[in-house]
């Protein structure tokens, strides 16, 4: 019931090899193109509140790590960290790469099982009330939230007996290889909508995108064939993750949507987890903003809305502090860093509400600079992590300015320059951090007055002073 792999092995290989022996890694990210070294290095996870939780590093029982050493010791020290024997394993589970090279990882597996999935679309009016009970009730549940459409799609996803009939395959549609021309058209439409600007158009298109995905069951099939009724049952290894676009044709006729060699998706991703104790308040704040600006979040829905997944408290020093819900926001990024996006201010306000009002923990492998402002202070065991770092790599050979900054060892996690807030390099404090020539000025948030966001205010400088006076 264990599997030992070298750190460059991909999630896809792990899932497939384990399945050959009728074993399964229970909770994983949804994209299988990640390596085990990289995904545990940043605390990557799937969705559950059950058992040991959704982060893969919770299922790691042994880590072999190589760190620098003195000449007399052959320049390298190899440590074998074993669960319950070496406390340092709690630093190495989520290491950000700064302790040394993880060369081998042993994972605890389970006997293969089946899952049953049904998607249930509801009004989002009770989302804040339902989110915790839903997570506790369904082992692999998650929620896709379309706030502008006032809808939430609950994934009712449970473990079922291995002899339940069904051979479902989850080949998530946005991870499939599609013709590069299609991505090109898609990107051009979004650039046009942003440039005009045409928020209404984004809302229509978002409904088309989310409707198409729902119609195609998000990529779930009955072993490649359509099916007509939920739930659908299949083996865990065929439903837990996907990434067919990795097998795109070499000539780039098809590709992954974010492939930089084509004119495809180009976006920011803000991802943080909010403790269960305040998740309802956070959801209600987002709903209040949507009531004030109903079209503001249509742009998120073009990227299939806000993905909400369950995460659990961890012993890893840089793992989650409490059980919570992880929110993924994916949104348009201009190729010109000085060009603001539509409703720039609303997404910035949500980002600051999540991170600062509710103390959200940023995903270490995603996010823009501002998410890491004082982030390390949110971890009770940060000091222990830094002690292990000092012991393993006293000279900081495996550190960079960036890792020192996010670990609070150096100043400069944010960068102040013209337009810096547009790219999330800073939180604006002056208009030049936004795009004043394009009428985007730095103002307080609408409901979270401590936030500072870049808002479009058409030619009304006195309005801006009014807003500042509110401070
Ligand atoms: C399409 C896509 C989908 C994603 N889906 C999810 C998801 O569902 N859930 C989720 O939580 N995250 C998700 N992520 C984020 C992802 O988990 C992180 O970005 C992850 O760190 C990337 O893994 P990688 O193998 O590309 O590692 P890299 O980006 O190469 O490395 C990430 C970090 O790990 C360190 N590292 C890598 N290998 C080693 C090693 N051998 N020894 C020591 N340190 C090492 C690196 O130094 C670096 O700090 C997704 C990312 C993408 C691109």
XYZ file of C-alpha atoms and ligand atoms in Angstrom:
524
model
C 0.000 0.000 0.000
C 2.893 2.358 -0.641
C 4.601 3.653 -3.755
C 8.105 5.089 -3.951
C 8.909 7.434 -6.833
C 11.614 9.821 -7.893
C 10.594 13.442 -7.671
C 10.229 14.174 -11.378
C 7.562 11.519 -11.849
C 4.281 13.056 -12.976
C 0.919 12.711 -11.298
C -0.344 10.931 -14.400
C 2.376 8.271 -14.087
C 1.683 7.814 -10.393
C -2.060 7.385 -10.945
C -1.570 4.945 -13.816
C 1.134 2.835 -12.176
C -0.809 2.578 -8.920
C -3.943 1.553 -10.829
C -2.080 -1.343 -12.463
C -1.789 -2.803 -8.971
C -5.362 -1.842 -8.078
C -4.173 0.920 -5.786
C -5.075 4.586 -5.634
C -3.758 7.899 -4.350
C -7.016 9.224 -2.911
C -6.791 13.029 -3.183
C -4.869 14.855 -5.886
C -4.903 18.031 -7.987
C -7.176 17.824 -11.027
C -4.399 18.354 -13.599
C -2.058 15.415 -14.050
C 0.832 17.280 -15.696
C 2.443 18.110 -12.341
C 5.488 16.386 -10.860
C 5.398 14.921 -7.376
C 8.368 17.112 -6.320
C 6.688 20.260 -7.611
C 3.223 19.568 -6.363
C 4.171 18.724 -2.806
C 6.673 21.609 -2.871
C 3.785 24.081 -3.116
C 1.128 22.222 -1.091
C -1.024 21.248 -4.096
C -4.350 19.593 -3.342
C -7.648 18.236 -4.599
C -10.859 18.594 -2.596
C -11.946 16.908 0.625
C -12.550 17.544 4.309
C -12.299 13.840 5.025
C -9.538 11.610 6.406
C -6.069 13.153 6.156
C -7.287 15.837 3.768
C -6.923 16.853 0.151
C -3.255 17.879 -0.008
C -0.965 15.263 -1.537
C 1.761 15.991 1.034
C -0.536 14.578 3.731
C -0.180 11.182 2.069
C 3.623 11.273 1.976
C 5.270 8.963 4.505
C 8.922 9.220 3.500
C 10.978 11.918 1.799
C 14.593 11.607 0.722
C 16.193 15.009 0.479
C 19.668 16.066 -0.602
C 21.039 19.312 0.768
C 24.440 21.039 0.669
C 27.215 19.993 3.070
C 30.855 20.617 3.881
C 33.680 19.282 1.709
C 34.553 16.674 4.372
C 31.037 15.258 4.005
C 31.263 15.057 0.231
C 29.452 18.376 -0.334
C 26.020 16.802 0.004
C 23.983 15.354 2.812
C 21.260 12.846 2.101
C 18.496 12.687 4.685
C 15.736 10.105 4.861
C 12.799 11.674 6.624
C 10.217 9.214 7.863
C 6.744 10.064 9.100
C 6.379 9.910 12.926
C 10.180 9.479 13.303
C 11.635 12.710 11.920
C 9.876 15.918 12.780
C 11.726 17.656 9.920
C 9.421 15.850 7.498
C 6.879 18.527 8.383
C 9.208 21.129 6.888
C 10.001 18.987 3.846
C 6.361 18.215 3.010
C 5.782 21.773 1.716
C 9.326 23.036 1.175
C 9.052 25.610 -1.643
C 12.278 24.004 -2.854
C 14.407 25.873 -0.301
C 15.617 22.935 1.806
C 17.431 21.112 -0.997
C 16.526 18.650 -3.714
C 13.833 16.132 -2.907
C 15.031 13.068 -4.743
C 12.494 10.470 -3.666
C 9.027 10.372 -2.177
C 6.998 7.502 -0.742
C 3.242 7.816 -0.879
C 0.654 5.947 1.154
C -1.940 4.431 -1.176
C -5.344 2.832 -0.718
C -7.029 -0.094 -2.419
C -8.711 1.054 -5.656
C -12.301 2.233 -5.283
C -15.059 3.718 -7.394
C -16.696 7.119 -7.271
C -20.129 8.368 -8.181
C -20.437 11.913 -9.554
C -23.514 14.073 -10.137
C -23.583 17.800 -10.862
C -26.357 19.751 -9.201
C -26.989 23.359 -10.273
C -28.692 25.635 -7.762
C -29.207 29.287 -7.008
C -26.230 30.621 -5.032
C -28.493 32.373 -2.520
C -27.737 29.783 0.207
C -24.180 29.030 -0.814
C -22.739 30.617 2.337
C -24.960 28.431 4.532
C -24.527 25.229 2.551
C -20.853 25.220 1.762
C -19.681 23.602 5.021
C -22.368 20.937 5.309
C -21.905 20.036 1.633
C -18.166 19.533 2.149
C -18.711 17.397 5.223
C -21.293 15.246 3.475
C -19.505 14.427 0.205
C -15.995 13.036 0.277
C -14.782 14.543 -3.030
C -17.297 17.393 -3.353
C -16.416 20.744 -4.837
C -18.365 23.762 -6.103
C -18.124 25.816 -9.283
C -19.556 29.210 -8.468
C -20.929 31.558 -11.146
C -21.637 34.677 -9.042
C -22.892 36.918 -11.875
C -25.389 34.230 -12.901
C -26.190 33.733 -9.205
C -25.641 30.019 -9.620
C -23.532 27.358 -7.951
C -22.822 23.944 -9.442
C -22.275 21.411 -6.672
C -20.266 18.326 -7.530
C -21.899 15.581 -5.518
C -19.008 13.162 -5.505
C -18.785 10.124 -3.241
C -16.902 6.870 -2.840
C -19.000 3.834 -3.760
C -18.490 0.100 -3.577
C -16.061 -1.309 -6.140
C -18.777 -3.553 -7.588
C -21.101 -0.651 -8.465
C -21.587 -0.827 -12.243
C -20.107 1.961 -14.357
C -17.007 2.845 -16.348
C -17.011 6.632 -16.307
C -14.107 8.658 -17.618
C -13.463 12.247 -16.544
C -11.522 13.963 -19.306
C -12.057 17.588 -18.217
C -13.010 19.629 -21.273
C -10.791 22.680 -20.619
C -7.774 20.335 -20.316
C -8.395 18.692 -23.717
C -6.390 19.460 -26.834
C -8.328 21.763 -29.134
C -7.257 23.417 -32.388
C -5.022 26.413 -31.742
C -7.255 28.533 -34.034
C -10.110 28.119 -31.599
C -8.043 29.524 -28.746
C -6.957 32.337 -31.048
C -10.589 33.296 -31.811
C -11.467 33.044 -28.135
C -8.599 35.298 -27.093
C -9.410 37.831 -29.813
C -13.041 37.999 -28.665
C -11.982 38.626 -25.081
C -9.437 41.265 -26.109
C -12.154 42.985 -28.139
C -14.626 42.885 -25.244
C -11.990 44.342 -22.934
C -10.902 46.983 -25.403
C -14.351 48.330 -26.360
C -15.240 47.859 -23.389
C -18.225 45.517 -23.626
C -19.007 43.977 -20.225
C -22.439 42.836 -21.399
C -20.740 40.849 -24.153
C -18.587 39.108 -21.566
C -21.709 38.140 -19.640
C -23.384 36.659 -22.725
C -20.258 34.792 -23.708
C -19.792 33.522 -20.141
C -23.297 32.033 -20.240
C -22.440 30.358 -23.528
C -19.182 28.925 -22.120
C -20.676 27.662 -18.855
C -23.757 26.335 -20.677
C -21.573 24.440 -23.155
C -19.499 22.930 -20.359
C -22.609 21.843 -18.457
C -24.103 20.386 -21.622
C -20.933 18.360 -22.171
C -20.967 17.266 -18.482
C -17.636 19.121 -18.114
C -15.927 16.254 -19.916
C -17.426 13.334 -17.999
C -18.402 10.456 -20.248
C -19.453 6.865 -20.071
C -16.074 5.529 -21.217
C -16.020 8.037 -24.087
C -19.732 7.881 -24.898
C -22.422 10.349 -23.859
C -24.701 9.487 -20.952
C -28.104 10.860 -20.131
C -28.483 10.900 -16.394
C -26.392 11.657 -13.311
C -24.909 10.085 -11.258
C -22.197 8.419 -13.239
C -19.874 5.869 -11.666
C -16.302 4.949 -12.495
C -12.931 3.926 -11.149
C -11.185 6.635 -9.124
C -8.059 6.638 -11.307
C -10.155 7.513 -14.362
C -11.917 10.407 -12.638
C -9.465 12.051 -10.247
C -7.336 14.051 -12.731
C -6.890 14.618 -16.446
C -4.833 16.533 -18.984
C -5.355 15.161 -22.476
C -3.883 18.323 -24.025
C -0.435 17.178 -22.912
C -0.688 14.727 -25.805
C -1.285 17.508 -28.340
C 0.050 17.023 -31.826
C 3.647 18.080 -32.210
C 2.874 20.532 -35.028
C 0.790 22.711 -32.657
C -2.419 22.152 -34.625
C -3.801 21.376 -31.213
C -2.479 22.477 -27.856
C -3.239 23.267 -24.252
C -5.143 26.563 -24.012
C -2.358 28.349 -22.108
C 0.496 27.205 -24.407
C 2.696 30.309 -24.849
C 3.553 29.332 -28.442
C 0.002 30.112 -29.585
C -2.278 33.114 -29.133
C -4.180 31.339 -26.365
C -5.312 32.024 -22.838
C -3.333 34.541 -20.823
C -4.634 35.065 -17.348
C -3.935 35.759 -13.710
C -4.883 33.238 -11.084
C -5.593 34.313 -7.527
C -5.997 31.388 -5.153
C -6.380 31.410 -1.387
C -8.046 29.323 1.280
C -10.464 30.780 3.783
C -11.061 29.146 7.140
C -14.438 27.381 7.544
C -15.193 29.703 10.478
C -15.464 32.764 8.186
C -16.109 31.282 4.754
C -19.762 32.256 4.866
C -18.864 35.916 5.522
C -16.434 35.900 2.616
C -19.050 34.465 0.246
C -21.573 37.068 1.413
C -19.075 39.882 0.797
C -18.575 38.676 -2.780
C -22.367 38.519 -3.209
C -22.678 42.099 -1.930
C -20.155 43.266 -4.507
C -22.073 41.439 -7.241
C -25.265 43.205 -6.180
C -23.453 46.545 -6.495
C -21.904 45.649 -9.862
C -23.844 42.754 -11.420
C -21.616 42.435 -14.512
C -18.314 42.668 -12.681
C -17.582 38.965 -12.353
C -18.740 37.724 -15.766
C -15.059 37.671 -16.718
C -14.402 34.967 -14.106
C -17.171 32.844 -15.557
C -15.423 32.780 -18.921
C -12.866 30.660 -17.051
C -15.574 28.455 -15.560
C -16.258 30.587 -12.517
C -14.777 30.421 -9.058
C -13.628 26.903 -8.222
C -14.171 26.094 -4.544
C -12.375 23.109 -3.065
C -12.005 21.806 0.461
C -8.651 21.781 2.246
C -7.680 20.628 5.731
C -5.423 21.644 8.604
C -1.964 20.139 8.285
C 1.096 19.292 10.368
C 3.267 20.584 7.541
C 4.862 23.817 8.764
C 3.776 25.645 5.599
C 0.560 23.646 5.154
C -2.943 24.905 5.912
C -3.538 26.108 9.451
C -7.241 25.227 9.558
C -9.879 23.356 7.608
C -11.128 25.679 4.915
C -12.299 26.317 1.403
C -9.811 27.138 -1.311
C -11.056 29.640 -3.908
C -9.560 29.755 -7.426
C -10.177 32.963 -9.417
C -8.962 32.975 -13.003
C -9.253 36.201 -14.981
C -8.125 38.085 -18.051
C -4.605 39.458 -18.153
C -3.678 41.950 -20.823
C -0.477 41.291 -22.716
C 0.319 44.951 -22.085
C 1.076 45.215 -18.350
C -0.129 48.841 -18.309
C -3.608 48.054 -19.619
C -6.259 47.581 -16.908
C -9.008 44.952 -17.142
C -12.751 45.466 -16.970
C -13.939 45.833 -13.383
C -10.329 45.749 -12.250
C -11.395 47.175 -8.867
C -13.916 44.479 -7.975
C -11.540 41.569 -8.437
C -8.810 43.476 -6.583
C -11.219 44.125 -3.729
C -12.192 40.441 -3.524
C -8.508 39.519 -3.541
C -7.801 41.889 -0.626
C -10.964 40.874 1.262
C -9.940 37.220 1.045
C -6.289 37.721 1.899
C -6.443 40.498 4.480
C -9.961 40.837 5.908
C -10.352 37.059 6.353
C -6.658 36.127 6.581
C -6.743 33.783 3.569
C -3.655 31.640 2.955
C -2.319 31.969 -0.604
C -1.598 28.835 -2.630
C 2.212 28.729 -2.744
C 2.221 27.657 -6.393
C -0.151 30.284 -7.792
C -1.003 33.963 -7.165
C 0.380 37.423 -7.806
C 2.947 39.159 -5.590
C 0.483 40.954 -3.319
C -0.926 37.638 -2.083
C 2.363 37.012 -0.274
C 2.375 40.290 1.653
C 2.844 39.227 5.305
C 1.676 35.720 4.297
C 4.385 33.993 6.304
C 3.108 35.645 9.499
C -0.107 33.674 9.108
C 1.729 30.383 9.794
C 2.232 29.400 13.453
C 5.112 27.120 12.501
C 6.956 29.514 10.207
C 9.778 29.827 12.751
C 10.252 26.047 12.843
C 10.347 25.995 9.034
C 13.060 28.654 8.969
C 15.101 26.743 11.558
C 15.049 23.624 9.384
C 15.948 25.729 6.338
C 18.953 27.116 8.218
C 20.018 23.645 9.316
C 19.684 22.111 5.835
C 20.986 24.950 3.703
C 22.798 27.505 5.891
C 24.234 29.361 2.909
C 20.908 29.605 1.126
C 22.101 27.879 -2.060
C 18.530 26.743 -2.681
C 17.030 30.167 -1.986
C 16.451 33.131 -4.246
C 15.488 36.753 -3.619
C 11.895 35.723 -4.250
C 11.856 32.843 -1.747
C 13.587 35.070 0.835
C 10.944 37.734 0.244
C 7.952 35.448 0.628
C 9.520 33.834 3.689
C 9.871 37.289 5.266
C 13.692 37.213 5.233
C 14.009 40.117 2.826
C 12.005 43.205 1.952
C 10.485 43.643 -1.465
C 7.695 41.115 -1.962
C 5.826 43.884 -3.752
C 7.296 46.132 -6.425
C 6.247 49.777 -6.652
C 6.249 51.200 -10.170
C 3.844 52.666 -12.723
C 0.872 50.354 -13.192
C 2.134 47.859 -10.573
C -1.341 47.188 -9.111
C -2.680 46.086 -12.506
C -0.324 43.121 -12.488
C -0.697 42.468 -8.773
C 2.903 43.512 -8.173
C 1.659 45.931 -5.500
C -1.465 47.215 -3.775
C -1.958 50.709 -5.123
C -1.285 53.679 -2.876
C -1.042 56.299 -5.629
C -2.848 56.772 -8.932
C 0.304 56.017 -10.922
C 0.134 52.462 -9.572
C -3.078 52.136 -11.617
C -3.591 53.726 -15.034
C -4.600 57.378 -14.496
C -4.238 58.189 -18.206
C -6.900 55.557 -18.851
C -9.055 56.903 -16.001
C -8.190 54.150 -13.528
C -7.437 55.705 -10.146
C -6.404 54.311 -6.765
C -9.427 54.435 -4.429
C -10.771 52.561 -1.353
C -12.808 49.385 -1.829
C -16.592 49.584 -2.025
C -17.361 47.431 0.998
C -13.894 46.805 2.436
C -12.720 50.340 2.970
C -9.207 49.229 3.924
C -8.706 47.863 0.392
C -6.973 50.047 -2.193
C -8.050 49.269 -5.721
C -7.775 50.643 -9.249
C -11.226 51.894 -10.276
C -12.376 53.280 -13.581
C -13.845 56.732 -12.965
C -14.617 58.532 -16.213
C -13.112 62.038 -16.201
C -14.348 62.986 -12.744
C -11.421 63.922 -10.617
C -13.634 65.546 -7.993
C -15.414 62.210 -7.570
C -12.046 60.667 -6.794
C -11.356 63.293 -4.123
C -14.779 62.527 -2.611
C -13.900 58.876 -2.409
C -10.570 59.661 -0.821
C -12.278 61.986 1.653
C -14.257 58.978 2.858
C -10.979 57.739 4.279
C -2.836 23.483 -15.494
C -2.562 23.501 -14.018
C -3.490 22.960 -13.147
C -3.258 22.984 -11.780
N -4.166 22.401 -10.939
C -3.952 22.414 -9.607
C -4.868 21.785 -8.708
O -5.858 21.176 -9.125
N -4.612 21.878 -7.383
C -3.513 22.532 -6.891
O -3.350 22.610 -5.675
N -2.615 23.105 -7.717
C -2.815 23.062 -9.056
N -1.905 23.655 -9.885
C -0.739 24.345 -9.312
C 0.405 23.357 -9.176
O 0.098 22.375 -8.231
C 1.708 24.030 -8.736
O 1.993 25.068 -9.602
C 2.835 23.005 -8.705
O 3.825 23.477 -7.854
C 3.438 22.777 -10.081
O 4.157 21.595 -10.087
P 5.363 21.381 -11.106
O 5.645 19.926 -11.150
O 5.093 22.092 -12.380
O 6.518 22.049 -10.268
P 7.471 23.295 -10.473
O 6.669 24.483 -10.892
O 8.612 22.848 -11.296
O 7.982 23.488 -8.991
C 7.169 24.044 -7.990
C 8.002 24.245 -6.722
O 8.437 23.009 -6.193
C 9.852 22.978 -6.067
N 10.344 21.661 -6.499
C 10.042 21.003 -7.644
N 10.703 19.826 -7.689
C 11.449 19.759 -6.565
C 12.364 18.801 -6.042
N 12.656 17.685 -6.683
N 12.962 19.074 -4.845
C 12.689 20.214 -4.185
N 11.839 21.150 -4.621
C 11.230 20.923 -5.796
C 10.353 24.072 -7.001
O 11.556 24.597 -6.537
C 9.262 25.084 -6.926
O 9.411 25.905 -5.811
C -2.088 23.606 -11.268
C -1.152 24.154 -12.147
C -1.376 24.089 -13.509
C -0.332 24.652 -14.432
